[in-house]
Coordinates of C-alpha atoms in Angstrom, one line a residue:
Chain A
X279 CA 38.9 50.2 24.0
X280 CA 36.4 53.3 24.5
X281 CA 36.7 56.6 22.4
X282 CA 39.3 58.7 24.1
X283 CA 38.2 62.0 25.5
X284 CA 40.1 64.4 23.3
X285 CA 38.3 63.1 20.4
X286 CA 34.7 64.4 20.8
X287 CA 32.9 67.4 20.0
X288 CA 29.6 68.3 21.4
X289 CA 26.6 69.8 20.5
X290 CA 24.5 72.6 22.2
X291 CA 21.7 69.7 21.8
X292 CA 24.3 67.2 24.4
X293 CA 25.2 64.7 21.6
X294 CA 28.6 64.5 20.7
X295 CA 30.6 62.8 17.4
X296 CA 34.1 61.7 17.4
X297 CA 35.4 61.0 14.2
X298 CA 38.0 58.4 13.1
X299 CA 39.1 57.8 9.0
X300 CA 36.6 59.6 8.2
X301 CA 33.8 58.4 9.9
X302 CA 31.9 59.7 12.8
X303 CA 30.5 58.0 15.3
X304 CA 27.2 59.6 17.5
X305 CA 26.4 59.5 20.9
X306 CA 24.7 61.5 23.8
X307 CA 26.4 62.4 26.5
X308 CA 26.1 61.7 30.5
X309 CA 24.7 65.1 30.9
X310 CA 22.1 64.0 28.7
X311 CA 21.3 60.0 29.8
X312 CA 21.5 61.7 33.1
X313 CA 18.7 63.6 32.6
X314 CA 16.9 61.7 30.7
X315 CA 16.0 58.8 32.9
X316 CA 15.9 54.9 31.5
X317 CA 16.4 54.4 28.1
X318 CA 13.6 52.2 27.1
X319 CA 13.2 52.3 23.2
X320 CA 16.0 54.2 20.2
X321 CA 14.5 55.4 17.7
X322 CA 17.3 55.5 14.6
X323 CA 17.6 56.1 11.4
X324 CA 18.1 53.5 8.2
X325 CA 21.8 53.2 6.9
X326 CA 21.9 55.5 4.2
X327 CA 20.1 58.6 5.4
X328 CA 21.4 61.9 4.0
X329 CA 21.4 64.4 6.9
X330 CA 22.3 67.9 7.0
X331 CA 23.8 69.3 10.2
X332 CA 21.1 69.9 12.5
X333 CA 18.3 67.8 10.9
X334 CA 16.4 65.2 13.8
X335 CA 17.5 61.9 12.7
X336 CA 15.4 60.0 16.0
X337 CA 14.6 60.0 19.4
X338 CA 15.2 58.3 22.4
X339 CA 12.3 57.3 24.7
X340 CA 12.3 57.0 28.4
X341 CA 9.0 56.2 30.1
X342 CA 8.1 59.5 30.7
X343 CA 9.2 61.5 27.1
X344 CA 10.3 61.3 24.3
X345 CA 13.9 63.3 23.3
X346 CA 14.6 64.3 19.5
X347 CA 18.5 63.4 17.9
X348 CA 19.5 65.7 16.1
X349 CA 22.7 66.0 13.9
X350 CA 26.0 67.2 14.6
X351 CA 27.3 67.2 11.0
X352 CA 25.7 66.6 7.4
X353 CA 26.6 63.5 6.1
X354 CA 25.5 59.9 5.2
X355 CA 24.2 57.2 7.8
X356 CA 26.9 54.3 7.6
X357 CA 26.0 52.1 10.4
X358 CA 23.5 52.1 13.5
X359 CA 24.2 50.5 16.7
X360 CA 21.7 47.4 16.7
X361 CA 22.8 46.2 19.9
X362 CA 19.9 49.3 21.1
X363 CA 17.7 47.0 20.0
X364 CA 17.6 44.3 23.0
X365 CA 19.4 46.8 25.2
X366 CA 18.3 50.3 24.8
X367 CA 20.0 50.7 28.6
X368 CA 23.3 51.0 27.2
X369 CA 22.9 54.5 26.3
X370 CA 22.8 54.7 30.6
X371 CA 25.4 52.6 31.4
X372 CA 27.6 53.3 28.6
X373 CA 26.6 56.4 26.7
X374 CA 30.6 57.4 25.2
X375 CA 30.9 53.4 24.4
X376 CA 29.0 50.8 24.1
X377 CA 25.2 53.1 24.2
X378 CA 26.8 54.8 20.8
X379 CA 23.9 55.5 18.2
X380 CA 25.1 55.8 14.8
X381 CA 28.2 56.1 12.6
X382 CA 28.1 58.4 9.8
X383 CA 30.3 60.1 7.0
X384 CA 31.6 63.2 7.7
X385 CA 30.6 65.5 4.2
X386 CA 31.9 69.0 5.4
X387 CA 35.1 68.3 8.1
X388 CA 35.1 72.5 8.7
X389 CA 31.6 71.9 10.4
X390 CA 33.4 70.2 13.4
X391 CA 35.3 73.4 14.4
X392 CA 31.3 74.9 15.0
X393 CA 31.1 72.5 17.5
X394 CA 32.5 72.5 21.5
X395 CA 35.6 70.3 22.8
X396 CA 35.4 68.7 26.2
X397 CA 36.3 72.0 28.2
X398 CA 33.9 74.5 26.3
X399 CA 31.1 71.8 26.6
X400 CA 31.5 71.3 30.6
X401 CA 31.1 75.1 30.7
X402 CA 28.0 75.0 29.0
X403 CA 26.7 72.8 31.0
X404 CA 27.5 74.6 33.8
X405 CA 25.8 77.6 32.6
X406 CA 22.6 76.1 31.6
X407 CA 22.4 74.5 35.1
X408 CA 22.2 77.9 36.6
Chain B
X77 CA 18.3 65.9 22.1
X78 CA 16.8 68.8 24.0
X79 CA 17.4 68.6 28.1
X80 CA 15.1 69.7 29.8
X81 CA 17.1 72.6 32.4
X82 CA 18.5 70.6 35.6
X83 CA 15.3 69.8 38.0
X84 CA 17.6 70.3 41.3
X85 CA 18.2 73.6 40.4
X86 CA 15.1 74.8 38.9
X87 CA 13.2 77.1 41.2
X88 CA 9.9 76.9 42.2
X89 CA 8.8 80.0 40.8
X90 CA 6.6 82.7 41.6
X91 CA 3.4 81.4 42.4
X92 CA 3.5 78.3 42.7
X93 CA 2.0 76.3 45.8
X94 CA 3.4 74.5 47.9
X95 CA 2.6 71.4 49.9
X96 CA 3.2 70.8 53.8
X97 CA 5.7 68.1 52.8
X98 CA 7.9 70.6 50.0
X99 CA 10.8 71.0 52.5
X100 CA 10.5 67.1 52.9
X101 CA 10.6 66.2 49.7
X102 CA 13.8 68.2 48.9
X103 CA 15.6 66.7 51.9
X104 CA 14.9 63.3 50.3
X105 CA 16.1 64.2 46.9
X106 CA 12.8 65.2 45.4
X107 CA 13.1 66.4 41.7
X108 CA 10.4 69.5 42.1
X109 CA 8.6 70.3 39.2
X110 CA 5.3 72.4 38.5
X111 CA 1.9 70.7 37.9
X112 CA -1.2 72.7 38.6
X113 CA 0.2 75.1 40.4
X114 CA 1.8 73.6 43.0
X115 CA 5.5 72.1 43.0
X116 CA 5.5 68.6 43.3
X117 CA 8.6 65.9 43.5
X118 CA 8.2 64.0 39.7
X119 CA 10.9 61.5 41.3
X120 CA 13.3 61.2 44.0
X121 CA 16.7 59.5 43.7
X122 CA 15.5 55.8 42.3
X123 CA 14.9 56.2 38.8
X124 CA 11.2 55.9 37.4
X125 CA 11.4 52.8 36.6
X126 CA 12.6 51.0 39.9
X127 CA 10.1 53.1 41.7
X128 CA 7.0 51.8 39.4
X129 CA 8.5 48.5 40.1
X130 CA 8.9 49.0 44.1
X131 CA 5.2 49.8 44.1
X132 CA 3.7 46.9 42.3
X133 CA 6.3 44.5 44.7
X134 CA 6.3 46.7 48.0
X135 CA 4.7 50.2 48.6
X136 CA 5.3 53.6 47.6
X137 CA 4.3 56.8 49.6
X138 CA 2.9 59.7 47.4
X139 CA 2.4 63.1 48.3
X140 CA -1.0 64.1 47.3
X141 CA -2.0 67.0 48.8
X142 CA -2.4 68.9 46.3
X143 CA -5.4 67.8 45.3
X144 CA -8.6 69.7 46.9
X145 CA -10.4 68.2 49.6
X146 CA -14.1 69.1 50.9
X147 CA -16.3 68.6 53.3
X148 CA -20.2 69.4 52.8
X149 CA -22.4 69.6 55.7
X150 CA -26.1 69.9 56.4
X151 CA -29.5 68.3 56.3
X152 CA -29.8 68.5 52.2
X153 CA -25.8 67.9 51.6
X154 CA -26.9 64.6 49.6
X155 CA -29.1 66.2 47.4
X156 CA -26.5 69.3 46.9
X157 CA -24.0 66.4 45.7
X158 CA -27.1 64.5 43.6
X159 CA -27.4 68.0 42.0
X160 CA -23.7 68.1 40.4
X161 CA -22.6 64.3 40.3
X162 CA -24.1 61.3 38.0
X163 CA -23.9 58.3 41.0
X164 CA -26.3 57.0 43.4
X165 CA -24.8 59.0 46.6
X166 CA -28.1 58.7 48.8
X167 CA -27.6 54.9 48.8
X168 CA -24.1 55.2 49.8
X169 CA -23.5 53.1 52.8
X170 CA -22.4 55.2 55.9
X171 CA -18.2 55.6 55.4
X172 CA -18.5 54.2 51.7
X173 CA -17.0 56.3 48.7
X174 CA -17.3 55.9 45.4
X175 CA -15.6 57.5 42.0
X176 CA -18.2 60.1 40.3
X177 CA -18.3 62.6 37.9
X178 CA -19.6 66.5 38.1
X179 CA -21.0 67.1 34.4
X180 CA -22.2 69.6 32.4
X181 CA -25.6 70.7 30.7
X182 CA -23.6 69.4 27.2
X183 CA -23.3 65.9 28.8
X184 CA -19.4 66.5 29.6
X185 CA -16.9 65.5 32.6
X186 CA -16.0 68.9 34.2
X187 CA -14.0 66.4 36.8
X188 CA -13.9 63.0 38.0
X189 CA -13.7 62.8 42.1
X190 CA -14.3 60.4 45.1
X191 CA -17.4 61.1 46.9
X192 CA -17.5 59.3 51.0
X193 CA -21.1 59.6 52.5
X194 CA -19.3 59.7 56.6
X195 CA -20.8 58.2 59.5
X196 CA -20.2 62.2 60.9
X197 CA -23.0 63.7 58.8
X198 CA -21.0 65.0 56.2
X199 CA -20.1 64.0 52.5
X200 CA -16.3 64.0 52.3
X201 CA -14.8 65.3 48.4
X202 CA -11.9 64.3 46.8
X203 CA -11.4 66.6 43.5
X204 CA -8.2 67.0 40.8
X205 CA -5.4 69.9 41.5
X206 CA -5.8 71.0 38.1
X207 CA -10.0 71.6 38.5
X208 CA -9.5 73.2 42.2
X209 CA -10.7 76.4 41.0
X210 CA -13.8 75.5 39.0
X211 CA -15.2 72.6 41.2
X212 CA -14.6 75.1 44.1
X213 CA -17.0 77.8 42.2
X214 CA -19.2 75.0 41.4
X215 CA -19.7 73.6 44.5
X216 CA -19.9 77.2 46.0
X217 CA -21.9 78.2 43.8
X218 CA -24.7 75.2 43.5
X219 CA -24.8 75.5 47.5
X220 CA -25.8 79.5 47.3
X221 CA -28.3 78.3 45.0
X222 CA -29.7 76.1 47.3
X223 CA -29.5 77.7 50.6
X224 CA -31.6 81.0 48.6
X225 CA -34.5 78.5 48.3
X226 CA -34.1 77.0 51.8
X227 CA -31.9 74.4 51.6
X228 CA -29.4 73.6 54.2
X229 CA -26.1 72.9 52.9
X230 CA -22.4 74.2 53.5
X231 CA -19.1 73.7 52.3
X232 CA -15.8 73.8 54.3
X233 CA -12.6 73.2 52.5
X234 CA -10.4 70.5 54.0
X235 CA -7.1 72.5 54.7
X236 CA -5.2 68.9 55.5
X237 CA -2.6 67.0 53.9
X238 CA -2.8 63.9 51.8
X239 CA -0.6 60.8 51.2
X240 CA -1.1 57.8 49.7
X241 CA 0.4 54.9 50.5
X242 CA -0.2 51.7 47.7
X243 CA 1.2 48.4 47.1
X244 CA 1.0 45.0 48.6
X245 CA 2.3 45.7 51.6
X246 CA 1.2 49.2 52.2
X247 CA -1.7 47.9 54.5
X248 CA 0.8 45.6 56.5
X249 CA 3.0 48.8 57.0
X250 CA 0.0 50.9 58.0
X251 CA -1.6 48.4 60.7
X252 CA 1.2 48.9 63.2
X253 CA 0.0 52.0 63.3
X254 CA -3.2 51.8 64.0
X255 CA -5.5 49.8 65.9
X256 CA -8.3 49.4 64.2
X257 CA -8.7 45.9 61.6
X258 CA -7.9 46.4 58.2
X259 CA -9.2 43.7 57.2
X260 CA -12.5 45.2 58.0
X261 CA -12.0 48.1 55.8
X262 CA -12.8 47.1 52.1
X263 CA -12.1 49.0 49.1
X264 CA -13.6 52.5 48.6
X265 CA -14.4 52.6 52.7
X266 CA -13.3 55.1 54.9
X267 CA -12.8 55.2 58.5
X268 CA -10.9 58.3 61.1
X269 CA -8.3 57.0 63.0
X270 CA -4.8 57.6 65.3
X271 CA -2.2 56.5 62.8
X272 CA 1.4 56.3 64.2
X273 CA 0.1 58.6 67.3
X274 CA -1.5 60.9 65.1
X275 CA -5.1 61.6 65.6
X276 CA -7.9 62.7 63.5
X277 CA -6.5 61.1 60.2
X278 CA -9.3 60.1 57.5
X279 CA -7.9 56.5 56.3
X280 CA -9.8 55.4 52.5
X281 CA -9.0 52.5 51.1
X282 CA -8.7 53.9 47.8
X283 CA -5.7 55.1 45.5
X284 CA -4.6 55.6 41.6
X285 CA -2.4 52.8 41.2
X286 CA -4.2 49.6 40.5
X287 CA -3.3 48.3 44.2
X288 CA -4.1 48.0 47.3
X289 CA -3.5 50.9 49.7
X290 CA -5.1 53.7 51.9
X291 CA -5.2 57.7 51.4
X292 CA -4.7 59.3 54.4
X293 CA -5.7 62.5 55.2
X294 CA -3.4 64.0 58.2
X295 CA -3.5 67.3 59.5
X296 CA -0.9 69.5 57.7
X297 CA 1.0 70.0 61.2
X298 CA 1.8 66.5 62.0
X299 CA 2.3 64.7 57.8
X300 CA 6.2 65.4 57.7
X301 CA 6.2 63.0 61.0
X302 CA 3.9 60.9 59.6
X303 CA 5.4 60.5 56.3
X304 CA 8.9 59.9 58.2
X305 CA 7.6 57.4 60.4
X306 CA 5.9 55.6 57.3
X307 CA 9.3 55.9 55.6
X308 CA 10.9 53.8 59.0
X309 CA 10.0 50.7 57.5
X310 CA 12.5 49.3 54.9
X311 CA 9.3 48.4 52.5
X312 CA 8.1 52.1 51.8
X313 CA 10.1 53.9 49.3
X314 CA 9.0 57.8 48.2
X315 CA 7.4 58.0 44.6
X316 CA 6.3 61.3 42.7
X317 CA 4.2 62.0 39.6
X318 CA 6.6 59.9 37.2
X319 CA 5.8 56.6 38.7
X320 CA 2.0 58.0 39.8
X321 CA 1.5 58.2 36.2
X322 CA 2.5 55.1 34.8
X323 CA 1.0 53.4 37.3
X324 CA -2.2 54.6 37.2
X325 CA -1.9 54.0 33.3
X326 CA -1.4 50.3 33.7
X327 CA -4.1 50.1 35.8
X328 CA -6.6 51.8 33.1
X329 CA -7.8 55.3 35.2
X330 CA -8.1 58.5 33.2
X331 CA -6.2 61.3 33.9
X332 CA -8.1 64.3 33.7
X333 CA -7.0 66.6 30.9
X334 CA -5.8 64.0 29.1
X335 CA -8.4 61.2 28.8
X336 CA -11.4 62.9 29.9
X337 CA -12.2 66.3 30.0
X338 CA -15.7 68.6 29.4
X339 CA -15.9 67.8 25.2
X340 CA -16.2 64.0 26.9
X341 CA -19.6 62.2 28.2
X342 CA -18.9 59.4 30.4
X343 CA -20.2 56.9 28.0
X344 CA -17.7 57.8 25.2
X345 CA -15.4 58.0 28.3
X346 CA -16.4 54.5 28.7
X347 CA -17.4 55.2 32.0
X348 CA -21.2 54.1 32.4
X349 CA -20.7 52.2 35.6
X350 CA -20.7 55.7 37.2
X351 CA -23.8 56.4 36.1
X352 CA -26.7 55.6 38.7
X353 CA -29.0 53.3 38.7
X354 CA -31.6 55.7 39.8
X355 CA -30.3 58.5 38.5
X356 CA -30.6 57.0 35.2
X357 CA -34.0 56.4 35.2
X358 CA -34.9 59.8 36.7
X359 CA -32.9 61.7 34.3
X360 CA -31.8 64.4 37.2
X361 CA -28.0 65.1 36.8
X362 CA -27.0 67.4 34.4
X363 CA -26.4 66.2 31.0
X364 CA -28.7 63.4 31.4
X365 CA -30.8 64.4 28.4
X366 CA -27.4 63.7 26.0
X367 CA -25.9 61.5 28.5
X368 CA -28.7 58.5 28.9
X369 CA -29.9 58.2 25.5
X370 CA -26.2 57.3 24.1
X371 CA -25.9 54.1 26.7
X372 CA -28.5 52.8 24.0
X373 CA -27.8 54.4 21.0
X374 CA -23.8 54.2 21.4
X375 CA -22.0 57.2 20.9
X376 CA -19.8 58.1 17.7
X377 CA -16.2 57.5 19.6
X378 CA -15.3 55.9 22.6
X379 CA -12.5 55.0 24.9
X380 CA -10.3 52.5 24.4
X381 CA -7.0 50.6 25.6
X382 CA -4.5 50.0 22.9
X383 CA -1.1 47.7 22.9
X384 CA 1.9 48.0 20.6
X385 CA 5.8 47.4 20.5
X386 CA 7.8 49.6 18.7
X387 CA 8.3 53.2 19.8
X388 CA 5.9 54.3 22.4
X389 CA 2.8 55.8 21.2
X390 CA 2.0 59.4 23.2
X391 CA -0.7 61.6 23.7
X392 CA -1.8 62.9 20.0
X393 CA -0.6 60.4 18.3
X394 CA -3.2 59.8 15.3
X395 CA -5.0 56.1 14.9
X396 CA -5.6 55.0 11.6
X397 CA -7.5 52.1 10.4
X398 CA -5.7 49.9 8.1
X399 CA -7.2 51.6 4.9
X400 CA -5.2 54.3 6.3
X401 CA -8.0 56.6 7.3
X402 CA -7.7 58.5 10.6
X403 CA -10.3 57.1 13.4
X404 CA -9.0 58.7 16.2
X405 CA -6.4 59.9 18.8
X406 CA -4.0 58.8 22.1
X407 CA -4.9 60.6 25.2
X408 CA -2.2 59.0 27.0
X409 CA 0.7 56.3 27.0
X410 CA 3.6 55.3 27.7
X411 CA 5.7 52.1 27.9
X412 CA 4.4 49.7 30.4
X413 CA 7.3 48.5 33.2
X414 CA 5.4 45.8 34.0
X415 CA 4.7 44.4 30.3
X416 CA 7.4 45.5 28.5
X417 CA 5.1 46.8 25.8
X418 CA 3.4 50.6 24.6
X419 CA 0.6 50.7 26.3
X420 CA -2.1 54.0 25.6
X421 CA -5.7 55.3 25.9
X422 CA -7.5 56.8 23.2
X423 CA -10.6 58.0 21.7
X424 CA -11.4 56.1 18.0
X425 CA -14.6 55.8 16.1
X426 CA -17.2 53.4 17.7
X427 CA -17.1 51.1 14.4
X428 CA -13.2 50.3 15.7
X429 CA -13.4 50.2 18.9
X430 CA -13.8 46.4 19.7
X431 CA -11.1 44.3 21.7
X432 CA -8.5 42.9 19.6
X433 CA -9.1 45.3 16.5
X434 CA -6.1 45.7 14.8
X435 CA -5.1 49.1 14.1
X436 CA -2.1 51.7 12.9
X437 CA -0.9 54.3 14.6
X438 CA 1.5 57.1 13.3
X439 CA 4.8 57.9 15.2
X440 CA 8.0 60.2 13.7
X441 CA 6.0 59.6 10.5
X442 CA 6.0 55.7 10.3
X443 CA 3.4 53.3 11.0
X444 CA 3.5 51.0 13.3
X445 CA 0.4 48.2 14.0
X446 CA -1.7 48.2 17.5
X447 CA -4.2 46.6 18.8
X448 CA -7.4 47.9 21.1
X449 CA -6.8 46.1 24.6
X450 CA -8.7 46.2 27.4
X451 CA -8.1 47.5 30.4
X452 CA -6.7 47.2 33.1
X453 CA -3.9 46.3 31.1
X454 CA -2.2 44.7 34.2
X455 CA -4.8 43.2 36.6
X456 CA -6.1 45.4 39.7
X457 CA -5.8 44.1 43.7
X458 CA -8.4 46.3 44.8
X459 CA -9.4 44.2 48.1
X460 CA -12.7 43.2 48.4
X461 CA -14.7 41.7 51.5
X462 CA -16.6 38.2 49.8

């Protein structure tokens, strides 16, 4: 069962967080793997990382670049998605699901409401493509 | 993670050249981008990956016409060249090239180029985008020189287009098109012919992938009907600078700017092979005086391959030893497609610089272990006449 739409907030950096009991779990978006290219090697943190909103916690490499990670929230790394591992691909083919990168805690739940829902998110991306 | 803005959209900008083949490359789904002043496609709708791949397995077709081409003419054009260059070029076979290097009085690479002796008394250039400008006052210049004290020597800059077409099959692909015997034209040879009905096209057998394949220089007016009628067979697929990059990596060749540039000599550049027989004894390029005595006395850094898994290692990256002092830097790198490991090129301190050290390098703050490789780091097909 993927992570229903409603539930995600994006950043102006194109990764997004959608938080359940708690916890939130990390991704990029397809406006992001898009334009990145293959996925060829995740960089990720080490489960219990304090980091504040905003802070790079990794990078994803392609062949050409590298792209930082940063943040959406401060909070604790809880889990990271190992699978990336054999399969760094999955944040391609399945970049709201099975490409997820980390989970974390969620410290300061009012720093969610600085972040973009679905609609204001497709609008920024329509005004940076311009 | 920071996007870069959408390439489809992004403008070409004021200024920026363009090639014969710009319109072309849009209509097939280039991704422009700007690299030494020109807009150039960096990929077209097959990721970077697949169209590495296609190249090593079938043939790509590259737009390379931004890079400057020259023709020098006259009774002294050979000692003109000898004057700015480190090779042999007098005993250049007629229609042979062969990779050189102009240098400077410090012993440095001002640019790496192909240099073809023709059988139609002239030398034919091949010179980086990115050093247009200063090899053109170079060249210019060195020929003013010469004419003043009676020389006769001109230059005429080669207004044509240029594609290169490399892979295993790029030289089955081509030979439909022409009627002269591929098989009779080696690497690093050179010969003018029709090509698909278009005349006057200089055909190398040369490239900056590791493969076999031709450049082909075309006049501007006819290369979009070239490149289409190329494109006709099934095996060619259009590649940009993305794939021209990590190609060219695997197959060990510097990019200039990054791996060699004028605070280089070619033997720290671990290019000695350029350097002529001759020339080395007679001392006459410029440079020489720094240049020769380090083949013997090994200079302070060199260039070197390195290998590693973990995240790739990038240009800067630092290189430490595994006392942890630094010993030197990546140039270039990126993950190799074909091995499915980091591969980079880098300059470290002589005393390391043996195949199979085992080094550190430093990425995001962690260390991660490599090891000095050589190169090429996936075996060239260059084809040779036995």
């Amino acid at each position: 069962m993927g992570i229903s739409k409603k539930a995600r907030k994006y950043t102006d950096k194109h990764e997004w967080i959608s938080v359940e009991n708690g916890i939130g779990t990390v991704g990029i978006s397809n406006f992001a793997q898009e334009a990145l290219g293959d996925v060829v090697y995740c960089s990720l943190p080490e489960v219990g990382t304090k980091l504040n909103k905003q802070d790079e916690f990794g990078a994803l490499e392609s062949v050409k670049a590298a792209s930082e990670l940063y943040s959406p929230l401060t909070g604790e790394v809880t889990e990271i998605n190992i699978a990336l591992a054999d399969n760094p691909g999955l944040v391609n083919k399945s970049c709201y699901n099975d490409g997820w990168l980390i989970k974390m805690t969620v410290d300061s739940p009012s720093e969610l409401d600085e972040l973009m829902n679905e609609d204001a998110y497709e609008k920024y991306i329509k005004s940076i493509e311009d | 993670m920071p996007v870069q803005r959408c390439w489809r959209r992004q403008l070409a900008g004021v200024g920026l050249k363009q090639t014969p083949l710009h319109d072309f490359h849009q209509q097939h789904g280039g991704k422009m981008v700007p690299f030494a002043g020109w807009s150039m496609p960096v990929q077209y709708t097959y990721s970077h990956l697949e169209s590495h791949m296609h190249t090593r397995q079938h043939c790509s077709l590259f737009d390379v016409s931004h890079m400057l081409q020259t023709k020098v003419f006259g009774r002294d054009r050979v000692k003109f060249m000898e004057s700015l260059v480190v090779g042999d070029i007098a005993e250049l076979k007629p229609d042979q090239g062969t990779l050189s290097l102009f240098t400077n009085e410090k012993g440095g690479i001002i640019d790496d180029l192909i240099v073809t002796s023709t059988s139609e008394q002239h030398l034919y250039v091949v010179s980086n985008a990115g050093c247009s400008d200063k090899d053109l006052a170079l060249m210019q210049t060195r020929a003013q020189e010469l004419r003043a004290a009676g020389s006769d020597v001109h230059l005429e800059v080669w207004e044509n287009a240029l594609l290169a077409l490399q892979g295993p099959s790029a030289v089955r692909v081509l030979q439909a098109g022409v009627s002269d015997d591929l098989a009779k034209l080696p690497f690093m040879s050179s010969a003018v012919m029709d090509v698909f009905g278009v005349p006057g096209c200089r055909v190398t057998r040369c490239g900056y992938t590791g493969e076999d394949g031709v450049e082909i220089s075309v006049p501007a007016g006819r290369v979009v009907e070239l490149a289409e009628r190329l494109l006709d067979d099934p095996d060619v697929w259009l590649a940009g600078l993305a794939a021209r990059d990590s190609l060219r990596l695997e197959a060990g060749l510097c990019l200039y700017g990054n791996d060699i540039d004028e605070t280089a000599t070619p033997v720290e550049a671990s290019l000695v092979w350029t350097l002529g027989k001759r020339r080395r004894a007679a001392m006459d390029f410029p440079g020489a005086a720094i240049i020769v005595p380090q083949i013997k006395e090994k200079p302070k850094r060199k260039r070197v391959g390195l290998m590693s898994t973990g995240p790739p290692i990038r240009q800067h990256t630092r290189i430490l030893d595994l006392e942890g002092r630094t010993v030197g830097t990546v140039t270039s790198g990126c993950p190799s497609p074909c091995l499915q490991k980091n591969i980079a090129m880098g300059y470290i301190k002589s005393e390391h610089s043996k195949v199979d050290t085992v080094l550190t390098v430093e990425v995001r703050k962690k260390n991660y272990s490599a090891l000095v490789s050589k190169m090429p780091f996936v075996p060239t097909r260059y084809y040779t006449i036995k």
